Amino acid sequence: AQSVSQHNHHVILSEAASLELGCNYSYGGTVNLFWYVQYPGQHLQLLLKYFSGDPLVKGIKGFEAEFIKSKFSFNLRKPSVQWSDTAEYFCAVGGSYIPTFGRGTSLIVHP
Amino acid sequence: DTGVSQNPRHKITKRGQNVTFRCDPISEHNRLYWYRQTLGQGPEFLTYFQNEAQLEKSRLLSDRFSAERPKGSFSTLEIQRTEQGDSAMYLCASSPPPGLAGAHNEQFFGPGTRLTVL
């Protein structure tokens, strides 16, 4: 069975601060890893994904994530957040056709 | 707009009533998923279709829930004899066939149907 753990449920930052959201997964096979974002009032959308190759993946809006196989982690990072990054962030693991989502992290960025 | 659409966007019903939601996926996507999301939680898998075949169903899904995708295009999710615990956001997502360029099980989500059971 696959599972995902997001350690930070609520994060509050000031603009220009750096961001790192933790994600650990459990899955025995080859994984596809995702970060999804849900802005207030909008639907879930893909931020970035990892399926093979370079473990450092870059997504939209300056986000990046690093796959560390030995740690079963796929942490999301952004060097300088903006007020518009206020949203819910979900990590997901999708080794099979049925992804499993973490419970999400609520990020609030103060201007 | 060629994204995933869901109708209705909001549904308020009384306990014991039946409700049906519709999802129209992106046209070339053969895989379709239903999820339930409650406040403070991530999407919880309910069921999965590949074309018209329902291939997976969550063990958490009670017999009051049924889903169909009769022609491999749109899908419906029906909840019979609704209970207050069914109140949630019901999300639909679709994925392109595996093997297409860029297709690695990423999902495209609709806006959801928010169900309130009184």
JSON list of C-alpha atoms in Angstrom, two decimals:
[
{"chain": "A", "resi": 1, "resn": "ALA", "atom": "CA", "xyz": [0.00, 0.00, 0.00]},
{"chain": "A", "resi": 2, "resn": "GLN", "atom": "CA", "xyz": [1.16, 3.51, -0.67]},
{"chain": "A", "resi": 3, "resn": "SER", "atom": "CA", "xyz": [0.89, 6.38, 1.77]},
{"chain": "A", "resi": 4, "resn": "VAL", "atom": "CA", "xyz": [1.93, 10.00, 2.02]},
{"chain": "A", "resi": 5, "resn": "SER", "atom": "CA", "xyz": [2.78, 12.06, 5.06]},
{"chain": "A", "resi": 6, "resn": "GLN", "atom": "CA", "xyz": [2.91, 15.84, 5.09]},
{"chain": "A", "resi": 7, "resn": "HIS", "atom": "CA", "xyz": [4.38, 17.06, 8.33]},
{"chain": "A", "resi": 8, "resn": "ASN", "atom": "CA", "xyz": [3.49, 20.72, 8.20]},
{"chain": "A", "resi": 9, "resn": "HIS", "atom": "CA", "xyz": [-0.24, 21.27, 8.33]},
{"chain": "A", "resi": 10, "resn": "HIS", "atom": "CA", "xyz": [-0.12, 25.05, 8.66]},
{"chain": "A", "resi": 11, "resn": "VAL", "atom": "CA", "xyz": [2.69, 27.36, 7.63]},
{"chain": "A", "resi": 12, "resn": "ILE", "atom": "CA", "xyz": [2.69, 31.13, 7.96]},
{"chain": "A", "resi": 13, "resn": "LEU", "atom": "CA", "xyz": [5.41, 33.17, 6.28]},
{"chain": "A", "resi": 14, "resn": "SER", "atom": "CA", "xyz": [6.17, 36.73, 5.37]},
{"chain": "A", "resi": 15, "resn": "GLU", "atom": "CA", "xyz": [6.77, 37.68, 1.75]},
{"chain": "A", "resi": 16, "resn": "ALA", "atom": "CA", "xyz": [10.30, 36.97, 0.54]},
{"chain": "A", "resi": 17, "resn": "ALA", "atom": "CA", "xyz": [10.81, 34.22, 3.12]},
{"chain": "A", "resi": 18, "resn": "SER", "atom": "CA", "xyz": [12.01, 30.83, 1.91]},
{"chain": "A", "resi": 19, "resn": "LEU", "atom": "CA", "xyz": [9.66, 27.88, 1.90]},
{"chain": "A", "resi": 20, "resn": "GLU", "atom": "CA", "xyz": [10.16, 24.18, 2.39]},
{"chain": "A", "resi": 21, "resn": "LEU", "atom": "CA", "xyz": [7.23, 21.81, 2.79]},
{"chain": "A", "resi": 22, "resn": "GLY", "atom": "CA", "xyz": [7.96, 18.26, 3.81]},
{"chain": "A", "resi": 23, "resn": "CYS", "atom": "CA", "xyz": [6.55, 15.18, 2.11]},
{"chain": "A", "resi": 24, "resn": "ASN", "atom": "CA", "xyz": [7.42, 11.57, 2.88]},
{"chain": "A", "resi": 25, "resn": "TYR", "atom": "CA", "xyz": [5.94, 8.63, 1.10]},
{"chain": "A", "resi": 26, "resn": "SER", "atom": "CA", "xyz": [5.74, 4.90, 1.42]},
{"chain": "A", "resi": 27, "resn": "TYR", "atom": "CA", "xyz": [5.66, 2.76, -1.69]},
{"chain": "A", "resi": 28, "resn": "GLY", "atom": "CA", "xyz": [7.57, -0.31, -2.69]},
{"chain": "A", "resi": 29, "resn": "GLY", "atom": "CA", "xyz": [7.81, 0.18, -6.43]},
{"chain": "A", "resi": 30, "resn": "THR", "atom": "CA", "xyz": [8.69, 2.83, -8.94]},
{"chain": "A", "resi": 31, "resn": "VAL", "atom": "CA", "xyz": [6.93, 5.99, -7.95]},
{"chain": "A", "resi": 32, "resn": "ASN", "atom": "CA", "xyz": [5.56, 9.01, -9.63]},
{"chain": "A", "resi": 33, "resn": "LEU", "atom": "CA", "xyz": [5.49, 11.95, -7.23]},
{"chain": "A", "resi": 34, "resn": "PHE", "atom": "CA", "xyz": [3.43, 15.09, -7.47]},
{"chain": "A", "resi": 35, "resn": "TRP", "atom": "CA", "xyz": [2.74, 18.36, -5.80]},
{"chain": "A", "resi": 36, "resn": "TYR", "atom": "CA", "xyz": [-0.66, 19.89, -6.39]},
{"chain": "A", "resi": 37, "resn": "VAL", "atom": "CA", "xyz": [-1.79, 23.35, -5.36]},
{"chain": "A", "resi": 38, "resn": "GLN", "atom": "CA", "xyz": [-5.25, 24.68, -4.62]},
{"chain": "A", "resi": 39, "resn": "TYR", "atom": "CA", "xyz": [-5.53, 28.46, -4.57]},
{"chain": "A", "resi": 40, "resn": "PRO", "atom": "CA", "xyz": [-8.47, 29.95, -2.69]},
{"chain": "A", "resi": 41, "resn": "GLY", "atom": "CA", "xyz": [-11.66, 29.37, -4.64]},
{"chain": "A", "resi": 42, "resn": "GLN", "atom": "CA", "xyz": [-9.92, 27.41, -7.38]},
{"chain": "A", "resi": 43, "resn": "HIS", "atom": "CA", "xyz": [-9.59, 23.74, -8.20]},
{"chain": "A", "resi": 44, "resn": "LEU", "atom": "CA", "xyz": [-6.57, 21.54, -7.64]},
{"chain": "A", "resi": 45, "resn": "GLN", "atom": "CA", "xyz": [-3.86, 21.94, -10.23]},
{"chain": "A", "resi": 46, "resn": "LEU", "atom": "CA", "xyz": [-0.51, 20.33, -10.83]},
{"chain": "A", "resi": 47, "resn": "LEU", "atom": "CA", "xyz": [2.49, 22.26, -9.54]},
{"chain": "A", "resi": 48, "resn": "LEU", "atom": "CA", "xyz": [5.21, 19.81, -10.53]},
{"chain": "A", "resi": 49, "resn": "LYS", "atom": "CA", "xyz": [5.92, 16.12, -10.91]},
{"chain": "A", "resi": 50, "resn": "TYR", "atom": "CA", "xyz": [8.74, 13.61, -10.76]},
{"chain": "A", "resi": 51, "resn": "PHE", "atom": "CA", "xyz": [8.74, 10.32, -12.65]},
{"chain": "A", "resi": 52, "resn": "SER", "atom": "CA", "xyz": [12.38, 9.67, -13.58]},
{"chain": "A", "resi": 53, "resn": "GLY", "atom": "CA", "xyz": [15.70, 11.32, -14.30]},
{"chain": "A", "resi": 54, "resn": "ASP", "atom": "CA", "xyz": [16.97, 14.41, -12.52]},
{"chain": "A", "resi": 55, "resn": "PRO", "atom": "CA", "xyz": [15.73, 14.23, -8.93]},
{"chain": "A", "resi": 56, "resn": "LEU", "atom": "CA", "xyz": [15.48, 18.01, -8.77]},
{"chain": "A", "resi": 57, "resn": "VAL", "atom": "CA", "xyz": [12.36, 19.03, -10.64]},
{"chain": "A", "resi": 58, "resn": "LYS", "atom": "CA", "xyz": [11.17, 22.50, -11.38]},
{"chain": "A", "resi": 59, "resn": "GLY", "atom": "CA", "xyz": [7.55, 23.49, -11.61]},
{"chain": "A", "resi": 60, "resn": "ILE", "atom": "CA", "xyz": [5.46, 26.53, -12.23]},
{"chain": "A", "resi": 61, "resn": "LYS", "atom": "CA", "xyz": [5.79, 29.83, -10.37]},
{"chain": "A", "resi": 62, "resn": "GLY", "atom": "CA", "xyz": [9.34, 29.22, -9.20]},
{"chain": "A", "resi": 63, "resn": "PHE", "atom": "CA", "xyz": [8.64, 26.08, -7.19]},
{"chain": "A", "resi": 64, "resn": "GLU", "atom": "CA", "xyz": [10.96, 23.11, -7.16]},
{"chain": "A", "resi": 65, "resn": "ALA", "atom": "CA", "xyz": [11.08, 19.76, -5.41]},
{"chain": "A", "resi": 66, "resn": "GLU", "atom": "CA", "xyz": [13.80, 17.25, -4.74]},
{"chain": "A", "resi": 67, "resn": "PHE", "atom": "CA", "xyz": [13.28, 13.51, -4.80]},
{"chain": "A", "resi": 68, "resn": "ILE", "atom": "CA", "xyz": [15.56, 11.81, -2.27]},
{"chain": "A", "resi": 69, "resn": "LYS", "atom": "CA", "xyz": [15.04, 8.08, -2.70]},
{"chain": "A", "resi": 70, "resn": "SER", "atom": "CA", "xyz": [17.00, 7.09, 0.39]},
{"chain": "A", "resi": 71, "resn": "LYS", "atom": "CA", "xyz": [14.79, 9.26, 2.55]},
{"chain": "A", "resi": 72, "resn": "PHE", "atom": "CA", "xyz": [11.54, 8.52, 0.72]},
{"chain": "A", "resi": 73, "resn": "SER", "atom": "CA", "xyz": [11.06, 12.26, 0.54]},
{"chain": "A", "resi": 74, "resn": "PHE", "atom": "CA", "xyz": [9.87, 14.77, -2.04]},
{"chain": "A", "resi": 75, "resn": "ASN", "atom": "CA", "xyz": [10.05, 18.17, -0.35]},
{"chain": "A", "resi": 76, "resn": "LEU", "atom": "CA", "xyz": [8.72, 21.29, -2.01]},
{"chain": "A", "resi": 77, "resn": "ARG", "atom": "CA", "xyz": [10.79, 24.45, -1.99]},
{"chain": "A", "resi": 78, "resn": "LYS", "atom": "CA", "xyz": [10.64, 28.04, -3.09]},
{"chain": "A", "resi": 79, "resn": "PRO", "atom": "CA", "xyz": [13.42, 30.50, -2.32]},
{"chain": "A", "resi": 80, "resn": "SER", "atom": "CA", "xyz": [11.20, 33.57, -1.95]},
{"chain": "A", "resi": 81, "resn": "VAL", "atom": "CA", "xyz": [7.44, 33.31, -1.49]},
{"chain": "A", "resi": 82, "resn": "GLN", "atom": "CA", "xyz": [4.88, 35.85, -2.57]},
{"chain": "A", "resi": 83, "resn": "TRP", "atom": "CA", "xyz": [1.50, 36.76, -1.16]},
{"chain": "A", "resi": 84, "resn": "SER", "atom": "CA", "xyz": [-0.07, 35.04, -4.18]},
{"chain": "A", "resi": 85, "resn": "ASP", "atom": "CA", "xyz": [1.42, 31.71, -3.04]},
{"chain": "A", "resi": 86, "resn": "THR", "atom": "CA", "xyz": [-1.18, 31.55, -0.29]},
{"chain": "A", "resi": 87, "resn": "ALA", "atom": "CA", "xyz": [-2.87, 28.21, -0.96]},
{"chain": "A", "resi": 88, "resn": "GLU", "atom": "CA", "xyz": [-3.24, 24.57, 0.07]},
{"chain": "A", "resi": 89, "resn": "TYR", "atom": "CA", "xyz": [-0.43, 22.31, -1.10]},
{"chain": "A", "resi": 90, "resn": "PHE", "atom": "CA", "xyz": [-0.87, 18.57, -1.52]},
{"chain": "A", "resi": 91, "resn": "CYS", "atom": "CA", "xyz": [1.79, 15.96, -2.06]},
{"chain": "A", "resi": 92, "resn": "ALA", "atom": "CA", "xyz": [0.75, 12.79, -3.88]},
{"chain": "A", "resi": 93, "resn": "VAL", "atom": "CA", "xyz": [2.37, 9.48, -4.74]},
{"chain": "A", "resi": 94, "resn": "GLY", "atom": "CA", "xyz": [1.18, 7.60, -7.80]},
{"chain": "A", "resi": 95, "resn": "GLY", "atom": "CA", "xyz": [3.01, 4.38, -8.37]},
{"chain": "A", "resi": 96, "resn": "SER", "atom": "CA", "xyz": [-0.17, 2.70, -9.52]},
{"chain": "A", "resi": 97, "resn": "TYR", "atom": "CA", "xyz": [-2.98, 4.34, -11.45]},
{"chain": "A", "resi": 98, "resn": "ILE", "atom": "CA", "xyz": [-4.55, 5.48, -8.21]},
{"chain": "A", "resi": 99, "resn": "PRO", "atom": "CA", "xyz": [-2.63, 8.27, -6.53]},
{"chain": "A", "resi": 100, "resn": "THR", "atom": "CA", "xyz": [-2.66, 8.74, -2.80]},
{"chain": "A", "resi": 101, "resn": "PHE", "atom": "CA", "xyz": [-2.73, 12.28, -1.46]},
{"chain": "A", "resi": 102, "resn": "GLY", "atom": "CA", "xyz": [-1.37, 13.71, 1.73]},
{"chain": "A", "resi": 103, "resn": "ARG", "atom": "CA", "xyz": [-3.63, 15.71, 4.00]},
{"chain": "A", "resi": 104, "resn": "GLY", "atom": "CA", "xyz": [-2.20, 18.96, 2.71]},
{"chain": "A", "resi": 105, "resn": "THR", "atom": "CA", "xyz": [-0.39, 22.00, 4.04]},
{"chain": "A", "resi": 106, "resn": "SER", "atom": "CA", "xyz": [-2.10, 25.33, 4.35]},
{"chain": "A", "resi": 107, "resn": "LEU", "atom": "CA", "xyz": [0.33, 28.14, 3.49]},
{"chain": "A", "resi": 108, "resn": "ILE", "atom": "CA", "xyz": [-0.45, 31.74, 4.37]},
{"chain": "A", "resi": 109, "resn": "VAL", "atom": "CA", "xyz": [1.91, 34.42, 3.15]},
{"chain": "A", "resi": 110, "resn": "HIS", "atom": "CA", "xyz": [1.64, 37.81, 4.76]},
{"chain": "A", "resi": 111, "resn": "PRO", "atom": "CA", "xyz": [2.41, 40.81, 2.53]},
{"chain": "B", "resi": 1, "resn": "ASP", "atom": "CA", "xyz": [-12.98, 25.74, -21.65]},
{"chain": "B", "resi": 2, "resn": "THR", "atom": "CA", "xyz": [-11.64, 22.24, -22.27]},
{"chain": "B", "resi": 3, "resn": "GLY", "atom": "CA", "xyz": [-11.00, 21.34, -18.65]},
{"chain": "B", "resi": 4, "resn": "VAL", "atom": "CA", "xyz": [-12.86, 18.92, -16.40]},
{"chain": "B", "resi": 5, "resn": "SER", "atom": "CA", "xyz": [-16.34, 20.13, -15.56]},
{"chain": "B", "resi": 6, "resn": "GLN", "atom": "CA", "xyz": [-18.64, 19.08, -12.75]},
{"chain": "B", "resi": 7, "resn": "ASN", "atom": "CA", "xyz": [-22.31, 19.72, -12.13]},
{"chain": "B", "resi": 8, "resn": "PRO", "atom": "CA", "xyz": [-23.86, 20.89, -9.97]},
{"chain": "B", "resi": 9, "resn": "ARG", "atom": "CA", "xyz": [-21.28, 22.99, -8.17]},
{"chain": "B", "resi": 10, "resn": "HIS", "atom": "CA", "xyz": [-23.33, 23.00, -4.98]},
{"chain": "B", "resi": 11, "resn": "LYS", "atom": "CA", "xyz": [-26.02, 20.66, -3.70]},
{"chain": "B", "resi": 12, "resn": "ILE", "atom": "CA", "xyz": [-28.00, 20.98, -0.49]},
{"chain": "B", "resi": 13, "resn": "THR", "atom": "CA", "xyz": [-30.20, 18.06, 0.37]},
{"chain": "B", "resi": 14, "resn": "LYS", "atom": "CA", "xyz": [-32.07, 16.60, 3.28]},
{"chain": "B", "resi": 15, "resn": "ARG", "atom": "CA", "xyz": [-30.92, 13.45, 5.00]},
{"chain": "B", "resi": 16, "resn": "GLY", "atom": "CA", "xyz": [-32.33, 10.38, 3.30]},
{"chain": "B", "resi": 17, "resn": "GLN", "atom": "CA", "xyz": [-32.60, 11.89, -0.15]},
{"chain": "B", "resi": 18, "resn": "ASN", "atom": "CA", "xyz": [-30.69, 10.63, -3.19]},
{"chain": "B", "resi": 19, "resn": "VAL", "atom": "CA", "xyz": [-28.29, 12.87, -5.08]},
{"chain": "B", "resi": 20, "resn": "THR", "atom": "CA", "xyz": [-26.46, 12.49, -8.39]},
{"chain": "B", "resi": 21, "resn": "PHE", "atom": "CA", "xyz": [-23.41, 14.37, -9.57]},
{"chain": "B", "resi": 22, "resn": "ARG", "atom": "CA", "xyz": [-22.01, 14.55, -13.07]},
{"chain": "B", "resi": 23, "resn": "CYS", "atom": "CA", "xyz": [-18.44, 14.82, -14.29]},
{"chain": "B", "resi": 24, "resn": "ASP", "atom": "CA", "xyz": [-17.30, 15.58, -17.84]},
{"chain": "B", "resi": 25, "resn": "PRO", "atom": "CA", "xyz": [-13.61, 14.79, -18.23]},
{"chain": "B", "resi": 26, "resn": "ILE", "atom": "CA", "xyz": [-11.20, 16.20, -20.76]},
{"chain": "B", "resi": 27, "resn": "SER", "atom": "CA", "xyz": [-12.24, 14.58, -24.02]},
{"chain": "B", "resi": 28, "resn": "GLU", "atom": "CA", "xyz": [-9.11, 12.56, -24.83]},
{"chain": "B", "resi": 29, "resn": "HIS", "atom": "CA", "xyz": [-8.67, 11.30, -21.26]},
{"chain": "B", "resi": 30, "resn": "ASN", "atom": "CA", "xyz": [-9.68, 7.67, -20.84]},
{"chain": "B", "resi": 31, "resn": "ARG", "atom": "CA", "xyz": [-9.14, 7.52, -17.07]},
{"chain": "B", "resi": 32, "resn": "LEU", "atom": "CA", "xyz": [-11.56, 9.09, -14.61]},
{"chain": "B", "resi": 33, "resn": "TYR", "atom": "CA", "xyz": [-11.45, 9.30, -10.84]},
{"chain": "B", "resi": 34, "resn": "TRP", "atom": "CA", "xyz": [-13.84, 10.32, -8.11]},
{"chain": "B", "resi": 35, "resn": "TYR", "atom": "CA", "xyz": [-12.56, 11.65, -4.79]},
{"chain": "B", "resi": 36, "resn": "ARG", "atom": "CA", "xyz": [-14.09, 13.02, -1.64]},
{"chain": "B", "resi": 37, "resn": "GLN", "atom": "CA", "xyz": [-12.47, 15.86, 0.25]},
{"chain": "B", "resi": 38, "resn": "THR", "atom": "CA", "xyz": [-13.38, 17.16, 3.67]},
{"chain": "B", "resi": 39, "resn": "LEU", "atom": "CA", "xyz": [-12.03, 20.23, 5.43]},
{"chain": "B", "resi": 40, "resn": "GLY", "atom": "CA", "xyz": [-8.39, 19.91, 6.38]},
{"chain": "B", "resi": 41, "resn": "GLN", "atom": "CA", "xyz": [-7.88, 16.68, 4.45]},
{"chain": "B", "resi": 42, "resn": "GLY", "atom": "CA", "xyz": [-6.50, 15.71, 1.10]},
{"chain": "B", "resi": 43, "resn": "PRO", "atom": "CA", "xyz": [-8.59, 14.08, -1.62]},
{"chain": "B", "resi": 44, "resn": "GLU", "atom": "CA", "xyz": [-9.73, 10.59, -0.59]},
{"chain": "B", "resi": 45, "resn": "PHE", "atom": "CA", "xyz": [-10.06, 8.08, -3.42]},
{"chain": "B", "resi": 46, "resn": "LEU", "atom": "CA", "xyz": [-13.54, 6.72, -4.10]},
{"chain": "B", "resi": 47, "resn": "THR", "atom": "CA", "xyz": [-13.47, 5.01, -7.48]},
{"chain": "B", "resi": 48, "resn": "TYR", "atom": "CA", "xyz": [-11.62, 4.78, -10.79]},
{"chain": "B", "resi": 49, "resn": "PHE", "atom": "CA", "xyz": [-12.70, 4.14, -14.37]},
{"chain": "B", "resi": 50, "resn": "GLN", "atom": "CA", "xyz": [-10.66, 3.26, -17.39]},
{"chain": "B", "resi": 51, "resn": "ASN", "atom": "CA", "xyz": [-12.90, 3.95, -20.34]},
{"chain": "B", "resi": 52, "resn": "GLU", "atom": "CA", "xyz": [-16.30, 2.55, -19.29]},
{"chain": "B", "resi": 53, "resn": "ALA", "atom": "CA", "xyz": [-14.91, -0.08, -16.93]},
{"chain": "B", "resi": 54, "resn": "GLN", "atom": "CA", "xyz": [-14.94, 0.60, -13.20]},
{"chain": "B", "resi": 55, "resn": "LEU", "atom": "CA", "xyz": [-11.61, -0.94, -12.22]},
{"chain": "B", "resi": 56, "resn": "GLU", "atom": "CA", "xyz": [-11.20, 0.13, -8.62]},
{"chain": "B", "resi": 57, "resn": "LYS", "atom": "CA", "xyz": [-13.50, 1.01, -5.80]},
{"chain": "B", "resi": 58, "resn": "SER", "atom": "CA", "xyz": [-12.41, 2.10, -2.35]},
{"chain": "B", "resi": 59, "resn": "ARG", "atom": "CA", "xyz": [-13.21, -0.24, 0.51]},
{"chain": "B", "resi": 60, "resn": "LEU", "atom": "CA", "xyz": [-14.38, 2.84, 2.33]},
{"chain": "B", "resi": 61, "resn": "LEU", "atom": "CA", "xyz": [-17.15, 3.33, -0.22]},
{"chain": "B", "resi": 62, "resn": "SER", "atom": "CA", "xyz": [-20.45, 2.20, 1.21]},
{"chain": "B", "resi": 63, "resn": "ASP", "atom": "CA", "xyz": [-23.12, 0.42, -0.81]},
{"chain": "B", "resi": 64, "resn": "ARG", "atom": "CA", "xyz": [-25.06, 3.69, -0.90]},
{"chain": "B", "resi": 65, "resn": "PHE", "atom": "CA", "xyz": [-22.51, 5.04, -3.38]},
{"chain": "B", "resi": 66, "resn": "SER", "atom": "CA", "xyz": [-22.55, 4.03, -7.01]},
{"chain": "B", "resi": 67, "resn": "ALA", "atom": "CA", "xyz": [-20.76, 5.41, -10.04]},
{"chain": "B", "resi": 68, "resn": "GLU", "atom": "CA", "xyz": [-21.14, 4.86, -13.75]},
{"chain": "B", "resi": 69, "resn": "ARG", "atom": "CA", "xyz": [-19.39, 5.84, -16.92]},
{"chain": "B", "resi": 70, "resn": "PRO", "atom": "CA", "xyz": [-21.66, 4.28, -19.51]},
{"chain": "B", "resi": 71, "resn": "LYS", "atom": "CA", "xyz": [-19.97, 5.32, -22.73]},
{"chain": "B", "resi": 72, "resn": "GLY", "atom": "CA", "xyz": [-16.50, 6.00, -21.45]},
{"chain": "B", "resi": 73, "resn": "SER", "atom": "CA", "xyz": [-17.07, 9.73, -21.54]},
{"chain": "B", "resi": 74, "resn": "PHE", "atom": "CA", "xyz": [-18.95, 11.48, -18.74]},
{"chain": "B", "resi": 75, "resn": "SER", "atom": "CA", "xyz": [-19.49, 9.86, -15.36]},
{"chain": "B", "resi": 76, "resn": "THR", "atom": "CA", "xyz": [-22.12, 10.07, -12.66]},
{"chain": "B", "resi": 77, "resn": "LEU", "atom": "CA", "xyz": [-21.80, 9.51, -8.94]},
{"chain": "B", "resi": 78, "resn": "GLU", "atom": "CA", "xyz": [-24.97, 8.72, -7.04]},
{"chain": "B", "resi": 79, "resn": "ILE", "atom": "CA", "xyz": [-25.39, 8.71, -3.29]},
{"chain": "B", "resi": 80, "resn": "GLN", "atom": "CA", "xyz": [-28.53, 7.05, -2.02]},
{"chain": "B", "resi": 81, "resn": "ARG", "atom": "CA", "xyz": [-30.16, 7.76, 1.35]},
{"chain": "B", "resi": 82, "resn": "THR", "atom": "CA", "xyz": [-27.73, 10.55, 2.12]},
{"chain": "B", "resi": 83, "resn": "GLU", "atom": "CA", "xyz": [-26.40, 10.98, 5.64]},
{"chain": "B", "resi": 84, "resn": "GLN", "atom": "CA", "xyz": [-24.93, 14.04, 7.30]},
{"chain": "B", "resi": 85, "resn": "GLY", "atom": "CA", "xyz": [-21.52, 12.39, 7.18]},
{"chain": "B", "resi": 86, "resn": "ASP", "atom": "CA", "xyz": [-21.69, 12.48, 3.39]},
{"chain": "B", "resi": 87, "resn": "SER", "atom": "CA", "xyz": [-21.30, 16.25, 3.47]},
{"chain": "B", "resi": 88, "resn": "ALA", "atom": "CA", "xyz": [-18.07, 16.97, 1.62]},
{"chain": "B", "resi": 89, "resn": "MET", "atom": "CA", "xyz": [-16.57, 18.21, -1.62]},
{"chain": "B", "resi": 90, "resn": "TYR", "atom": "CA", "xyz": [-16.77, 15.56, -4.33]},
{"chain": "B", "resi": 91, "resn": "LEU", "atom": "CA", "xyz": [-13.97, 15.89, -6.84]},
{"chain": "B", "resi": 92, "resn": "CYS", "atom": "CA", "xyz": [-13.62, 14.40, -10.27]},
{"chain": "B", "resi": 93, "resn": "ALA", "atom": "CA", "xyz": [-10.31, 14.10, -12.07]},
{"chain": "B", "resi": 94, "resn": "SER", "atom": "CA", "xyz": [-9.20, 12.67, -15.38]},
{"chain": "B", "resi": 95, "resn": "SER", "atom": "CA", "xyz": [-5.90, 11.46, -16.79]},
{"chain": "B", "resi": 96, "resn": "PRO", "atom": "CA", "xyz": [-4.66, 10.80, -20.30]},
{"chain": "B", "resi": 97, "resn": "PRO", "atom": "CA", "xyz": [-3.79, 7.27, -21.39]},
{"chain": "B", "resi": 98, "resn": "PRO", "atom": "CA", "xyz": [-0.40, 6.12, -20.12]},
{"chain": "B", "resi": 99, "resn": "GLY", "atom": "CA", "xyz": [2.28, 6.28, -22.73]},
{"chain": "B", "resi": 100, "resn": "LEU", "atom": "CA", "xyz": [1.17, 9.58, -24.17]},
{"chain": "B", "resi": 101, "resn": "ALA", "atom": "CA", "xyz": [3.89, 12.17, -24.05]},
{"chain": "B", "resi": 102, "resn": "GLY", "atom": "CA", "xyz": [3.91, 13.68, -20.61]},
{"chain": "B", "resi": 103, "resn": "ALA", "atom": "CA", "xyz": [1.37, 11.22, -19.20]},
{"chain": "B", "resi": 104, "resn": "HIS", "atom": "CA", "xyz": [2.62, 9.94, -15.87]},
{"chain": "B", "resi": 105, "resn": "ASN", "atom": "CA", "xyz": [-0.54, 9.58, -13.92]},
{"chain": "B", "resi": 106, "resn": "GLU", "atom": "CA", "xyz": [-0.91, 13.28, -13.31]},
{"chain": "B", "resi": 107, "resn": "GLN", "atom": "CA", "xyz": [-4.50, 14.25, -12.87]},
{"chain": "B", "resi": 108, "resn": "PHE", "atom": "CA", "xyz": [-6.59, 17.15, -14.03]},
{"chain": "B", "resi": 109, "resn": "PHE", "atom": "CA", "xyz": [-9.20, 18.12, -11.52]},
{"chain": "B", "resi": 110, "resn": "GLY", "atom": "CA", "xyz": [-12.61, 19.65, -11.87]},
{"chain": "B", "resi": 111, "resn": "PRO", "atom": "CA", "xyz": [-13.96, 22.35, -9.57]},
{"chain": "B", "resi": 112, "resn": "GLY", "atom": "CA", "xyz": [-15.85, 19.86, -7.43]},
{"chain": "B", "resi": 113, "resn": "THR", "atom": "CA", "xyz": [-19.42, 19.53, -6.19]},
{"chain": "B", "resi": 114, "resn": "ARG", "atom": "CA", "xyz": [-19.96, 20.66, -2.64]},
{"chain": "B", "resi": 115, "resn": "LEU", "atom": "CA", "xyz": [-22.62, 18.53, -0.95]},
{"chain": "B", "resi": 116, "resn": "THR", "atom": "CA", "xyz": [-24.36, 19.63, 2.22]},
{"chain": "B", "resi": 117, "resn": "VAL", "atom": "CA", "xyz": [-26.70, 17.17, 3.88]},
{"chain": "B", "resi": 118, "resn": "LEU", "atom": "CA", "xyz": [-29.05, 18.75, 6.39]}
]
